[in-house]
PDB file of C-alpha atoms in Angstrom:
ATOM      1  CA  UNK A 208      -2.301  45.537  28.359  1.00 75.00           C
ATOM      2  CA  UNK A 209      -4.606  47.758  26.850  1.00 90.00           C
ATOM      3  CA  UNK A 210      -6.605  47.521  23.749  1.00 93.00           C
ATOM      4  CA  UNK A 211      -4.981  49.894  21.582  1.00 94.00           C
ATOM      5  CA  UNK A 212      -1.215  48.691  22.705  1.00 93.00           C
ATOM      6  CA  UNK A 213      -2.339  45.330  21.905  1.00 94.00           C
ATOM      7  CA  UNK A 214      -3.381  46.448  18.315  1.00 95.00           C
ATOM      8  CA  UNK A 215      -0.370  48.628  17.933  1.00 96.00           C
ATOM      9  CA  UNK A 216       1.670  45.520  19.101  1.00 95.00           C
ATOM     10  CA  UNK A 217      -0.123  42.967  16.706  1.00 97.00           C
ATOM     11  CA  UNK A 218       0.198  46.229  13.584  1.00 97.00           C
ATOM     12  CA  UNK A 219       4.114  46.289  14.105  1.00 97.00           C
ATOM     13  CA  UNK A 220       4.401  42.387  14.181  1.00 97.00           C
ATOM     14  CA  UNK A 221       2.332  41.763  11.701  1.00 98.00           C
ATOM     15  CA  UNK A 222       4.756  44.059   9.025  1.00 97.00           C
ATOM     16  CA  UNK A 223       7.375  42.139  10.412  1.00 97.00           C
ATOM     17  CA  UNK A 224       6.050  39.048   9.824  1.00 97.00           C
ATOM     18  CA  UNK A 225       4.634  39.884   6.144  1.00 97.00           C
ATOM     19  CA  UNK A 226       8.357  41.096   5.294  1.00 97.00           C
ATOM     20  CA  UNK A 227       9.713  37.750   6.360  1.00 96.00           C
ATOM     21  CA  UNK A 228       7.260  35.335   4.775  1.00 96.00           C
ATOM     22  CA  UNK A 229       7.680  37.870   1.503  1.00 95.00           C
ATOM     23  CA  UNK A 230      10.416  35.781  -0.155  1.00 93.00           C
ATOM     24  CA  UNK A 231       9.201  32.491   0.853  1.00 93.00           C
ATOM     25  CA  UNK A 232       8.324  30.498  -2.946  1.00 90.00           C
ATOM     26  CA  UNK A 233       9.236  33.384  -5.151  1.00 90.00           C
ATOM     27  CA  UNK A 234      10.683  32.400  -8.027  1.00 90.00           C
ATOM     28  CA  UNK A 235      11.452  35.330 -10.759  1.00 87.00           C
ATOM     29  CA  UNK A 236      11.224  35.475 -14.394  1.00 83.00           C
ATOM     30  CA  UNK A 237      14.977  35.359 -14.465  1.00 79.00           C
ATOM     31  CA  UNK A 238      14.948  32.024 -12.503  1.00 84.00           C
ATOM     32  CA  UNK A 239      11.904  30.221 -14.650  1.00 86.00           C
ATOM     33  CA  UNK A 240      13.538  31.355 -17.578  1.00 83.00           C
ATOM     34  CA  UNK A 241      10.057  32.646 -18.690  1.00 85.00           C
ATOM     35  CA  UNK A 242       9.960  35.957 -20.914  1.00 85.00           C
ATOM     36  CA  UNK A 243      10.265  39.241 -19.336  1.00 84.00           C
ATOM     37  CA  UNK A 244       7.907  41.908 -20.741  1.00 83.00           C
ATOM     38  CA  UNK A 245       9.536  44.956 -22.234  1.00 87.00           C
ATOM     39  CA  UNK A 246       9.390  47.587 -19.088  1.00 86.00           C
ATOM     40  CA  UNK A 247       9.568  45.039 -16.883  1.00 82.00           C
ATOM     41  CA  UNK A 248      11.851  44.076 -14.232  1.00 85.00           C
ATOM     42  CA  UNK A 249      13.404  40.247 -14.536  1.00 84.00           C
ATOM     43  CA  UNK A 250      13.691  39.969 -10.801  1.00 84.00           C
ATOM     44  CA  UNK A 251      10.260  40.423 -10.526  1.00 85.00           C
ATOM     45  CA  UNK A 252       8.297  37.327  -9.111  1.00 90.00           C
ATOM     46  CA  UNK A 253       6.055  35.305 -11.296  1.00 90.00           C
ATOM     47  CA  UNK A 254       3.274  34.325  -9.256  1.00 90.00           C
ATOM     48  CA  UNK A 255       3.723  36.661  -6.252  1.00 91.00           C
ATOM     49  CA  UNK A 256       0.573  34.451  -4.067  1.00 93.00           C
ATOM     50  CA  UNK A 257      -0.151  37.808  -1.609  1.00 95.00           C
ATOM     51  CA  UNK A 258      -3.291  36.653  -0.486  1.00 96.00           C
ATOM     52  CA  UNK A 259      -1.431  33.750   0.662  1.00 96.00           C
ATOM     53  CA  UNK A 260       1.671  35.402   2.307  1.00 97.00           C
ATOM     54  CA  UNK A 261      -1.145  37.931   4.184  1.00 97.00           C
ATOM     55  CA  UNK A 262      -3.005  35.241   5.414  1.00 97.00           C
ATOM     56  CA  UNK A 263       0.303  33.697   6.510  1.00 97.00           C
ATOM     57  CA  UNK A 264       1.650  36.256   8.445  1.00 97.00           C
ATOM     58  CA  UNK A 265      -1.680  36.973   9.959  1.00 98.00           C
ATOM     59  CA  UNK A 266      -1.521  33.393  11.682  1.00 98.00           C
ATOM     60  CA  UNK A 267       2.132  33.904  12.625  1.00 97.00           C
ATOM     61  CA  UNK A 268       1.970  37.541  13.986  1.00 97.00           C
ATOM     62  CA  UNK A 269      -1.141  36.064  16.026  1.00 97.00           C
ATOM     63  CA  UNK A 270       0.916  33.417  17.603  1.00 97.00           C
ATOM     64  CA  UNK A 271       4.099  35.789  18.405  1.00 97.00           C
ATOM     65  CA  UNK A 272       1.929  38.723  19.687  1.00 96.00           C
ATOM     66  CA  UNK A 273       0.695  35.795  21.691  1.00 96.00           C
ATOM     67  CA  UNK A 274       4.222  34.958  22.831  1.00 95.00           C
ATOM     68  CA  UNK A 275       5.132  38.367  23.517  1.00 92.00           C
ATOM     69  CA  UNK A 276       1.625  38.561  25.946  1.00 92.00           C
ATOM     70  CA  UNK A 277       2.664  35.787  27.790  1.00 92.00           C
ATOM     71  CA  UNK A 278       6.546  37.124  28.072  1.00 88.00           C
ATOM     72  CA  UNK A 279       5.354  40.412  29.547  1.00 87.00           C
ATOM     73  CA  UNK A 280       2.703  38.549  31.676  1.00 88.00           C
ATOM     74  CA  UNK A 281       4.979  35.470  33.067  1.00 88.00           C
ATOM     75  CA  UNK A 282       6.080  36.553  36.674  1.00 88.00           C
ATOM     76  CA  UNK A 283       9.129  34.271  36.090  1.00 88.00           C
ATOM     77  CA  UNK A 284      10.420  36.408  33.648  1.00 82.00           C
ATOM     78  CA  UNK A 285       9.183  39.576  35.340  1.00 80.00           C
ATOM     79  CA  UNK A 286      11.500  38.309  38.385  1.00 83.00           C
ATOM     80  CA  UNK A 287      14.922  37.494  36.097  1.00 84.00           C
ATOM     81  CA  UNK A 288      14.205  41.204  34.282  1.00 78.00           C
ATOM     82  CA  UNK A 289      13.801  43.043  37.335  1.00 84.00           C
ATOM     83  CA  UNK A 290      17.193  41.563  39.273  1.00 78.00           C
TER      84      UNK A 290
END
């Protein structure tokens, strides 16, 4: 695969990823019964940890753009798609 597919590959899996690890410990102000600020929405999460979450999906999207290398490179599977 080439270089820029690969990056394109890991760019789109990546989103994916962050969107799924997103809601993962969010509690909102709603929930903690804390007080929402005038303006603000109560569904909004407290402590939204981003930097976390990022580095998160980083590691995952690295391990399933790793599993989608191997899937397009396994001859096995290049055999059962090509019947």
């Amino acid at each position: 695969m080439q270089i820029g597919s690969l990056i394109a590959v890991y760019f789109i899996v990546w989103w994916l990823t962050f969107v799924m690890v997103l809601p993962i410990g969010s509690q909102s102000h709603h929930e903690t019964g804390t007080q929402v600020v005038a303006g603000s929405d109560p569904g909004a999460p407290v402590k939204p940890r981003l930097i976390f979450k990022a580095l998160l999906a980083t590691g995952l999207a690295a391990v399933f753009t790793a599993l989608v290398l191997w899937g397009l490179s396994n001859e096995t599977l290049h055999h059962y798609w090509n019947r």
